[in-house]
Tab-separated table of C-alpha atoms in Angstrom:
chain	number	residue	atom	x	y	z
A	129	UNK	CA	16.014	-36.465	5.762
A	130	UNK	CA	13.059	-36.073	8.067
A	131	UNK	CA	10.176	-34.019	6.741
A	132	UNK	CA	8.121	-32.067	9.228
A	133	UNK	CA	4.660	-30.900	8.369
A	134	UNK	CA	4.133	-27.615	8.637
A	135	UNK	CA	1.068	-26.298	10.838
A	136	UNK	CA	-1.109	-23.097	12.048
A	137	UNK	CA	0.661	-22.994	14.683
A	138	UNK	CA	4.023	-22.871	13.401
A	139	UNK	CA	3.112	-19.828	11.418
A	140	UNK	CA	3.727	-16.191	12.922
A	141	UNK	CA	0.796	-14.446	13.711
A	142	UNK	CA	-1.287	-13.687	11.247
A	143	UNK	CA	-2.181	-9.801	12.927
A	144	UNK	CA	1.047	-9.274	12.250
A	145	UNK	CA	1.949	-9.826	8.435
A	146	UNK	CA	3.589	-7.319	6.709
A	147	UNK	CA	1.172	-5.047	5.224
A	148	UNK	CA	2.535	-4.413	1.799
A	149	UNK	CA	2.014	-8.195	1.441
A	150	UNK	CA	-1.569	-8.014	2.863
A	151	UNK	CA	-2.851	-5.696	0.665
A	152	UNK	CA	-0.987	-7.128	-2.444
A	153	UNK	CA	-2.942	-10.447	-1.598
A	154	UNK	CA	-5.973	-8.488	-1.099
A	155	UNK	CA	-5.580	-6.657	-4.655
A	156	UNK	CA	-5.060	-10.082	-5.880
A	157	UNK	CA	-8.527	-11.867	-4.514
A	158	UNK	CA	-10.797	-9.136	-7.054
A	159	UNK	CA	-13.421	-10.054	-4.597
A	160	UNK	CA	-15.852	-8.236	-2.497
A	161	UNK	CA	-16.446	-11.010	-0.449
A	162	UNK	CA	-13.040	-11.882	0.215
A	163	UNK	CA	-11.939	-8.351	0.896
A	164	UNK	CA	-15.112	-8.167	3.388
A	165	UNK	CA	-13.893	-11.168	5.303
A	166	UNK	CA	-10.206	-10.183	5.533
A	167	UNK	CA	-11.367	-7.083	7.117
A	168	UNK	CA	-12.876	-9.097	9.663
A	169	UNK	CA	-9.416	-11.021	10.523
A	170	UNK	CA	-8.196	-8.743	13.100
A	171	UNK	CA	-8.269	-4.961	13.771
A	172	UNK	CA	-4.971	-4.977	12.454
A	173	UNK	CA	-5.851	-6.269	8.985
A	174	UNK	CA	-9.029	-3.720	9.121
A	175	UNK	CA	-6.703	-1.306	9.495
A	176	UNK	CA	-4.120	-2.087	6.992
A	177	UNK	CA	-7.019	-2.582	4.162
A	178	UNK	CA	-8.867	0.279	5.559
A	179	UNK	CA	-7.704	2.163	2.104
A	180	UNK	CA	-7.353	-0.677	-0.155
A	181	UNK	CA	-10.103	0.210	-2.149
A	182	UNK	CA	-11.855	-2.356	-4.908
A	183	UNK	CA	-14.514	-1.256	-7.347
A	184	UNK	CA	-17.080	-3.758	-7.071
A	185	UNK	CA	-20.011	-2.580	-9.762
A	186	UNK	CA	-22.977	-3.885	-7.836
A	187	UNK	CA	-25.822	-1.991	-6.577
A	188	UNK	CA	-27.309	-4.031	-2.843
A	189	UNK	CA	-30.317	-3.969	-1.150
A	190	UNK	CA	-29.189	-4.606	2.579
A	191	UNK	CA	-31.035	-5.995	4.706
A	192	UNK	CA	-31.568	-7.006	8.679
A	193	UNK	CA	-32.600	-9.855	9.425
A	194	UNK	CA	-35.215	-10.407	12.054
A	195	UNK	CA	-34.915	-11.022	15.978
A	196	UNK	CA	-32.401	-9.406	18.016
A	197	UNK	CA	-29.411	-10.200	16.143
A	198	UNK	CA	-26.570	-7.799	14.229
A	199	UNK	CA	-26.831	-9.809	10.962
A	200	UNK	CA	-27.130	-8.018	7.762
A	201	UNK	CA	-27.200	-8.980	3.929
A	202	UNK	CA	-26.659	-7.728	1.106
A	203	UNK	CA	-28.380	-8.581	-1.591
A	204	UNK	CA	-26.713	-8.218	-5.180
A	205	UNK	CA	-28.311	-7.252	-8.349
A	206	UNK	CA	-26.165	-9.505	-10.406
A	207	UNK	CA	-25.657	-12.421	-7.518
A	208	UNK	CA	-27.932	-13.956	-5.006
A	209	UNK	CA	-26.601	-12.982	-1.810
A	210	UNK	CA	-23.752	-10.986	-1.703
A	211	UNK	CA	-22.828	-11.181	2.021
A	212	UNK	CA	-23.548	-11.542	5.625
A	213	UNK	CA	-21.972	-8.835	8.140
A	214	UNK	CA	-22.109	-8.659	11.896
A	215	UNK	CA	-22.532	-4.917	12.396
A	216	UNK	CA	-23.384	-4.708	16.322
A	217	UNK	CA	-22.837	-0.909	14.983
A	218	UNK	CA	-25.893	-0.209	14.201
A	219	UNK	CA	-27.768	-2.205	17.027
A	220	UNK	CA	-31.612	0.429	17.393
A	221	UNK	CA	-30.538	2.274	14.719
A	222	UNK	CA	-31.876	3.308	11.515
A	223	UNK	CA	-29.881	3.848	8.491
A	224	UNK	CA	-30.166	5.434	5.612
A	225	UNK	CA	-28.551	3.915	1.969
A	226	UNK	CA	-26.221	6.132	-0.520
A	227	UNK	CA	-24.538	5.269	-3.237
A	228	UNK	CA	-20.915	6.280	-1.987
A	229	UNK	CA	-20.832	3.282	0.416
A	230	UNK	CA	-21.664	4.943	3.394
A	231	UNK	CA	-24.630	5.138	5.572
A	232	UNK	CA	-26.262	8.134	7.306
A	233	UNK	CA	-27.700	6.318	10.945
A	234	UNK	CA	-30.153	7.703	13.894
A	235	UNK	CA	-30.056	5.800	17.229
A	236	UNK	CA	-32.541	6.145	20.018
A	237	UNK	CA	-30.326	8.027	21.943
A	238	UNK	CA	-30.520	10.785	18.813
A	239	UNK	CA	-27.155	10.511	17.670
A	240	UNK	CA	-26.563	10.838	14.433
A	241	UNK	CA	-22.805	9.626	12.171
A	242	UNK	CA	-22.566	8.530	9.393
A	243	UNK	CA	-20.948	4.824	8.894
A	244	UNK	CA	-19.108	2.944	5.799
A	245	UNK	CA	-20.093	-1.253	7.135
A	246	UNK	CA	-17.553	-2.410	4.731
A	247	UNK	CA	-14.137	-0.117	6.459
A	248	UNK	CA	-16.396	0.136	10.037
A	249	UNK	CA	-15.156	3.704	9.516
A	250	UNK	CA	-17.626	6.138	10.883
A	251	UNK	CA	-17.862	10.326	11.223
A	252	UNK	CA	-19.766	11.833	14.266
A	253	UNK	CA	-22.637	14.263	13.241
A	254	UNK	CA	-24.814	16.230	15.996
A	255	UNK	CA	-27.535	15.133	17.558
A	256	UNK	CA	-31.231	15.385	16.749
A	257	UNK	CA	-34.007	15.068	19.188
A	258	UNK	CA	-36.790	15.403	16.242
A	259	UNK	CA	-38.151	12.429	14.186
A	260	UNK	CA	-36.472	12.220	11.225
A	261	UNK	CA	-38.051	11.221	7.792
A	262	UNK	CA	-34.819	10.869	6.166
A	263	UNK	CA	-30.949	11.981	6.343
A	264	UNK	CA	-29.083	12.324	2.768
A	265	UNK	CA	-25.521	12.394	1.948
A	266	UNK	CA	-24.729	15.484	-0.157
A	267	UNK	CA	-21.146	13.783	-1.543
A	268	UNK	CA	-18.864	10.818	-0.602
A	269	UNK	CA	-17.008	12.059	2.730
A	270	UNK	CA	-13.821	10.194	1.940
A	271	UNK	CA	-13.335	12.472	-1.168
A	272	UNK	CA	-10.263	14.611	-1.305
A	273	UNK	CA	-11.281	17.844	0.211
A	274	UNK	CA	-14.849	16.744	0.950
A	275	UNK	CA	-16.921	19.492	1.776
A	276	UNK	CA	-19.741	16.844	2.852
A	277	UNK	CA	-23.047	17.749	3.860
A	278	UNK	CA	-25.959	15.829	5.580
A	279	UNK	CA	-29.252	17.272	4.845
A	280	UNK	CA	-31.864	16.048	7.880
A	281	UNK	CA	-35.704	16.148	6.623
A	282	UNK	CA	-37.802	15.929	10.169
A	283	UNK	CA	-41.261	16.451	11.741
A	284	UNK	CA	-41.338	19.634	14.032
A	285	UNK	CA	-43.807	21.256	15.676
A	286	UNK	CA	-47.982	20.639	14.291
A	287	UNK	CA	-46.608	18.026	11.979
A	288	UNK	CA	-44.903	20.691	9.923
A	289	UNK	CA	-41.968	19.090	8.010
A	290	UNK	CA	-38.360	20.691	8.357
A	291	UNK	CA	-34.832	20.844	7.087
A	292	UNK	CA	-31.477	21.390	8.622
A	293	UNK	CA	-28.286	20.522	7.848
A	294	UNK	CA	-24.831	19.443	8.875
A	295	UNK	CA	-21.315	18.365	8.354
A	296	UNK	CA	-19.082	15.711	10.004
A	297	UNK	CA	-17.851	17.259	13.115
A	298	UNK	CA	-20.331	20.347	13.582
A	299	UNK	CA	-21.613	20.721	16.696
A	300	UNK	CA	-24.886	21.764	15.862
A	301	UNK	CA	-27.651	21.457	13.200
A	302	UNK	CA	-28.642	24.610	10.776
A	303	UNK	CA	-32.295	24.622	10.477
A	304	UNK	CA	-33.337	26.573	6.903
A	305	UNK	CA	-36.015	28.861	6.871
A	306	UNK	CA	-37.914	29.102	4.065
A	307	UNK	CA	-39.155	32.726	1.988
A	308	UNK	CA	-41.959	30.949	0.067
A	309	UNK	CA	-45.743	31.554	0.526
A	310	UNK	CA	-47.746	30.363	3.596
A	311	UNK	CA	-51.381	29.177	3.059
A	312	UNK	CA	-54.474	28.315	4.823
A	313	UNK	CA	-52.862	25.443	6.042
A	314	UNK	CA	-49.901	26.881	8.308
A	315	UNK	CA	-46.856	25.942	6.472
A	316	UNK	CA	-45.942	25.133	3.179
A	317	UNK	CA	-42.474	23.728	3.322
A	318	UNK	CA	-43.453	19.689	3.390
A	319	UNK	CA	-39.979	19.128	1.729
A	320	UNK	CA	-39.909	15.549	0.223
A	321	UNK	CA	-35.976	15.038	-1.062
A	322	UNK	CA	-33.160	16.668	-1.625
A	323	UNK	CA	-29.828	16.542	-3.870
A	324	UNK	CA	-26.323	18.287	-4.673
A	325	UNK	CA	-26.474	19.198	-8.341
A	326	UNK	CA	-23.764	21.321	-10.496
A	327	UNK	CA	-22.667	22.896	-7.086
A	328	UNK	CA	-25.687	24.070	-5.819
A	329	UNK	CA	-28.293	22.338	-3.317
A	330	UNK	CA	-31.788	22.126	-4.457
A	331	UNK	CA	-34.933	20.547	-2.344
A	332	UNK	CA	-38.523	19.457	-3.707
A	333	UNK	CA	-41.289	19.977	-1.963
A	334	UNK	CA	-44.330	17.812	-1.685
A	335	UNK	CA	-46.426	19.951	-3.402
A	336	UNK	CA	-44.140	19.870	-6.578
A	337	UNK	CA	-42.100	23.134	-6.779
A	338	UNK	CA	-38.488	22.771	-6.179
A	339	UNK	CA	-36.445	25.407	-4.085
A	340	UNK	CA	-32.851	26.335	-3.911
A	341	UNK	CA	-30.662	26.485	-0.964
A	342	UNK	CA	-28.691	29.478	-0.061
A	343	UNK	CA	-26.193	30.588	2.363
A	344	UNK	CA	-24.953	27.598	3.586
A	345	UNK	CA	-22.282	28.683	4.597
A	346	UNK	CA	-23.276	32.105	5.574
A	347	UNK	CA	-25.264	33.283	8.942
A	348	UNK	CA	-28.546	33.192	7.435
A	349	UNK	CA	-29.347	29.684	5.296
A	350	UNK	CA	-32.948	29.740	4.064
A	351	UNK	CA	-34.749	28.132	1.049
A	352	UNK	CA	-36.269	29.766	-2.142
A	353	UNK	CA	-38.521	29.276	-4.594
A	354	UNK	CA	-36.820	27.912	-7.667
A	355	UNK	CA	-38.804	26.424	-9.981
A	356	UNK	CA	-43.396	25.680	-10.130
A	357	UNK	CA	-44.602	22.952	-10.007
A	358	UNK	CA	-45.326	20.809	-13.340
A	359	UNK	CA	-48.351	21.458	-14.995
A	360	UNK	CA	-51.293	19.500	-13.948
A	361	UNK	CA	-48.897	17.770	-11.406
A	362	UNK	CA	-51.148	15.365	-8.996
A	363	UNK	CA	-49.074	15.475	-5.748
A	364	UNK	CA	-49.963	13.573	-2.466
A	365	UNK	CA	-46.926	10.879	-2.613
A	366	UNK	CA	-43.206	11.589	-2.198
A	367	UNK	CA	-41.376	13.374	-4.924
A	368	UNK	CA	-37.820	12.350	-5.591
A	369	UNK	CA	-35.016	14.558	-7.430
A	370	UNK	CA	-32.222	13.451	-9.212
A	371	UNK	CA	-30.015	14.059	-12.015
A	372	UNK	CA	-30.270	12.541	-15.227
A	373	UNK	CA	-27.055	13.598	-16.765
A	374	UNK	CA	-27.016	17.652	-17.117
A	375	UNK	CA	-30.498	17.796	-16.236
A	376	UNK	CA	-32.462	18.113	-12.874
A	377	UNK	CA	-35.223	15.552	-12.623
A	378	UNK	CA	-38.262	15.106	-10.102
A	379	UNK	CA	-40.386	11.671	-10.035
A	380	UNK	CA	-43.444	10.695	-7.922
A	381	UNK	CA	-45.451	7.557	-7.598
A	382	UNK	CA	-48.434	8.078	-9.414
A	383	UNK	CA	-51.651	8.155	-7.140
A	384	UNK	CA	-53.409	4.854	-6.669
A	385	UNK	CA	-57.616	4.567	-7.765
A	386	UNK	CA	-57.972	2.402	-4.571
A	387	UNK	CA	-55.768	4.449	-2.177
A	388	UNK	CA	-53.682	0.928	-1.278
A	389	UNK	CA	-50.475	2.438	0.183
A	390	UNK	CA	-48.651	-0.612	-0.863
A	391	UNK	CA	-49.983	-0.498	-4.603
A	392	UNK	CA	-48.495	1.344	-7.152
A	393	UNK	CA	-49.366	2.201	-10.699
A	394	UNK	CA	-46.480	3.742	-11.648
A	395	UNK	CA	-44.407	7.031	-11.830
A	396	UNK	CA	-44.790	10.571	-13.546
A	397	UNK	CA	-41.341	11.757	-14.503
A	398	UNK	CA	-40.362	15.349	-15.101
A	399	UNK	CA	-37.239	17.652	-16.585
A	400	UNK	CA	-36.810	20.878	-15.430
A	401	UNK	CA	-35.069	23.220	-18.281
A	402	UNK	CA	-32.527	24.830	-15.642
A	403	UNK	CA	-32.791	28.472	-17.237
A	404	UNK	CA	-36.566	29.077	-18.147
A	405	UNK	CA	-37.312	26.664	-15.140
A	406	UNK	CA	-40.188	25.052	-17.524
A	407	UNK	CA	-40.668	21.700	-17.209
A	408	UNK	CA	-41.240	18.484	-19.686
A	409	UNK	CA	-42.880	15.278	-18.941
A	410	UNK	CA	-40.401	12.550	-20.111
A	411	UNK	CA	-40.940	9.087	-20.888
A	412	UNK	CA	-37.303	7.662	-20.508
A	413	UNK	CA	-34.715	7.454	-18.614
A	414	UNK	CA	-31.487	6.245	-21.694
A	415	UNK	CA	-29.077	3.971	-19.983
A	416	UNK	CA	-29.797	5.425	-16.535
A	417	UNK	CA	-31.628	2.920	-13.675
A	418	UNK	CA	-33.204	4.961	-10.718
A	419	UNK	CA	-33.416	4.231	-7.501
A	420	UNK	CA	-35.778	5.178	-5.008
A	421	UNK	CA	-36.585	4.639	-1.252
A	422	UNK	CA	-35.027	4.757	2.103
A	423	UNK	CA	-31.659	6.083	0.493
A	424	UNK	CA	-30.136	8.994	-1.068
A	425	UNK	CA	-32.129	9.200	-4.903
A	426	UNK	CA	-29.369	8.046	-7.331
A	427	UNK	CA	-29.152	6.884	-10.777
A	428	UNK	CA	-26.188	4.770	-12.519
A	429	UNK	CA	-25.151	4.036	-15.573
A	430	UNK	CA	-26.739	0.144	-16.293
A	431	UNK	CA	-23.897	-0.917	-18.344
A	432	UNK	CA	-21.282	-0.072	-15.653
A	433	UNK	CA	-23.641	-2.085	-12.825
A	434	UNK	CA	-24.504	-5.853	-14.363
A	435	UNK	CA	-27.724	-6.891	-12.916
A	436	UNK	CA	-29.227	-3.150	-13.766
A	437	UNK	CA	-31.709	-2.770	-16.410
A	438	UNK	CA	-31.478	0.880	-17.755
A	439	UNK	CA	-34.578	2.604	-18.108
A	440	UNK	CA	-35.843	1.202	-15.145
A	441	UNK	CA	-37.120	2.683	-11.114
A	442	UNK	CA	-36.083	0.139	-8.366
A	443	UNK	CA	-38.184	1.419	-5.213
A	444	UNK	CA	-38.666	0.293	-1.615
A	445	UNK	CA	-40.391	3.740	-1.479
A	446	UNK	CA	-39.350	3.374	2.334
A	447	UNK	CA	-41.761	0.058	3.547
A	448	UNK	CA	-40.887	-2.896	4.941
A	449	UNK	CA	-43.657	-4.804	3.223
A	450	UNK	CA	-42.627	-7.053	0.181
A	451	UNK	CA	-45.760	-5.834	-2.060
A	452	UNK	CA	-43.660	-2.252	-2.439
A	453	UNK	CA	-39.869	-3.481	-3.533
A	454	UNK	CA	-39.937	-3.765	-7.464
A	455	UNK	CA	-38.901	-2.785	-10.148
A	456	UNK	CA	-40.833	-0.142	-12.806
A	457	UNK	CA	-39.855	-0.512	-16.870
A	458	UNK	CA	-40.172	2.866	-17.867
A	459	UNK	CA	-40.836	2.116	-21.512
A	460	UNK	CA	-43.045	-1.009	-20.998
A	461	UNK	CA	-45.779	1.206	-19.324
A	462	UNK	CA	-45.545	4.219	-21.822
A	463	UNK	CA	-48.922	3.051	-23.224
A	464	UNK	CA	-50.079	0.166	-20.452
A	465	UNK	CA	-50.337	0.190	-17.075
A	466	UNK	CA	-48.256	-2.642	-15.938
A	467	UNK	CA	-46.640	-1.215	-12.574
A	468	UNK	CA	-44.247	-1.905	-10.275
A	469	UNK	CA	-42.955	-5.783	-10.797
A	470	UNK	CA	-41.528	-7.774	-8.113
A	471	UNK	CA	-37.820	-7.275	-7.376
A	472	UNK	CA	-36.754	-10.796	-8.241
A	473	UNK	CA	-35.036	-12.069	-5.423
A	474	UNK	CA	-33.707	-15.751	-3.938
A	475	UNK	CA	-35.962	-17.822	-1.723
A	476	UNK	CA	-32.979	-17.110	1.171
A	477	UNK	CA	-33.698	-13.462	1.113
A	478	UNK	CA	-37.396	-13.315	0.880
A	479	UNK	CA	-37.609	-14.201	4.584
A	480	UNK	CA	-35.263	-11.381	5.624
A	481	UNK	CA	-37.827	-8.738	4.361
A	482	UNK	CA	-40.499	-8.595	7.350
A	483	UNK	CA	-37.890	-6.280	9.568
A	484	UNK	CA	-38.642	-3.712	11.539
A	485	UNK	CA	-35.729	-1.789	9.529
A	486	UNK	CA	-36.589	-0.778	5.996
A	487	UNK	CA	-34.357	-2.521	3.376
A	488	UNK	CA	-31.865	-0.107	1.525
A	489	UNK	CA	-29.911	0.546	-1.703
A	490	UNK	CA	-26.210	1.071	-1.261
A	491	UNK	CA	-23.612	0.584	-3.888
A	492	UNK	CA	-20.517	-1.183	-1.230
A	493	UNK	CA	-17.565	0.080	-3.783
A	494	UNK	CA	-18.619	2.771	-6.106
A	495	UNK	CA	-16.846	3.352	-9.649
């Protein structure tokens, strides 16, 4: 009997397999990289994986790489690299990281939507003709009855630093006033970060104190004081909240002797007590790694991430220059003053960092 040899072309389409068998063969890959690249098949295969979810426990730094092209990588803590999109998406944009697998972009023409490069899923957000310092994700927008919020920290009028905030579909920004103090300087509201904590919104400022956000919902948002400022706190560089299990946390980069913006000795950590709103230096972190830069401040559980060292602060702190992406031990400088050591990274990546596009955390398929 005659044996014919079976070819591409005498297979049916591949855009049109059955999707229960698509996504059974996508369950059965287990791998981020495959899943990526089957998305990129067809529109027809993005579509039918579009809620085939893996959980891939990797936290990446993504990054551009340089010239004109729509390349990115991401860069994974446990792997070299991790992958290599095309995301003409995001062509003069810039993007903020979160860890819910989304990013929160700006284009030149001021529109602002939020975009998940792994589904190419995206949610419209209103326009903003102000330069923003940085747009954070509140929640993951894909969570049953998300009530998602984008906070959007921007320079206004006599460099005076602003918030306002949105959600996916609003026409319009809120701007929040703020009831604290003025001084001899104009304004006082320099906010610095913000963060969704035990149902409640809270911002910190750059001068220390942390306020609370009100109304959001209501016809009058504003800001008010919450909580001081830590004793003998030493401000001047960005302050960062975040939540270190029940408890609201602030960090800062500690103040270099030689004012090297691209140096840094280390960071000052702080615990607010929630009810007295006192605060306590701490000196560790537990199992938690923070991390820090041009992405929504979030901490994970090391043992769930491999490639995470708990205790530890991975910062860009928002620079493109190499000198500024490390890694701080907590506990190694209690008592020395070690600093930030390089974020150790492959040969083939090093020469993606001189972008004009700051490299960001994102964790692709969160837990």
């Amino acid at each position: 009997m005659h044996s014919k040899k079976k070819t591409i072309a005498d297979v049916s389409s591949w855009a049109n397999m059955m999707d229960d068998l698509l996504t059974h063969i996508a369950r059965l890959t287990r791998s981020p990289r495959h899943h990526i690249r089957m998305t990129a098949v067809c529109r027809s295969w993005r579509a039918s994986l579009a809620d085939q979810k893996i959980n891939f426990p990797a936290v990446c730094l993504m990054l551009r790489e340089g010239g004109n092209c729509d390349n990115y990588n991401f860069y994974s803590m446990w792997e070299e690299i991790f992958d290599e999109l095309d995301l003409p998406e995001l062509r003069g944009r810039r993007y903020w990281g979160s860890p819910f697998g989304w990013l929160v972009s700006h284009g030149l023409n001021c529109e602002i939507r939020l975009f998940n490069p792994f589904s190419r899923a995206t949610f419209p957000l209103p326009k903003n003709h102000s330069l923003i310092e940085k747009l954070i994700l509140s929640i993951n927008p894909e969570e049953p009855n998300s009530n998602c919020i984008v906070f959007a920290i921007y320079w206004g009028f006599l460099d005076r630093r602003y918030i306002a905030f949105a959600k996916p579909g609003d026409l319009a920004w809120r701007t929040l006033s703020y009831d604290g103090n003025d001084n001899d300087d104009g304004f006082k509201f320099l906010i610095d970060d913000a963060i969704y904590f035990k149902g409640n919104f809270y911002g910190c400022l750059n001068t220390g104190e942390i306020v609370l956000f009100e109304d959001l919902h209501g016809a009058h948002p504003k800001a008010v004081e919450f909580a001081p400022q830590p004793p003998n706190f030493h401000g001047g560089r960005t302050c960062y909240l975040f939540a270190l299990g029940e408890n609201l946390c602030m960090t800062c980069r500690d103040p270099c002797d030689d004012d090297d913006d691209y140096e840094c000795n280390g960071y000052t950590i702080f615990k607010l007590d929630m009810d007295t709103k006192s605060w306590e230096k701490i000196y560790s972190l537990g199992d938690r790694s923070l991390f820090l830069g041009n992405c929504c401040t979030f901490t994970v559980a090391a043992a769930d991430y491999p490639g995470c060292k708990p205790n530890c602060i991975y910062s860009t702190e928002e620079s493109i220059h190499v000198e500024s992406i490390g890694i701080y031990e907590v506990e190694k400088n209690r008592d020395k003053d070690i600093g930030l050591e390089p974020f150790p990274m492959s040969k083939q990546v090093e020469h993606l960092l001189p972008s004009l596009s700051p490299p960001v955390w994102i964790i692709p398929y969160p837990l």
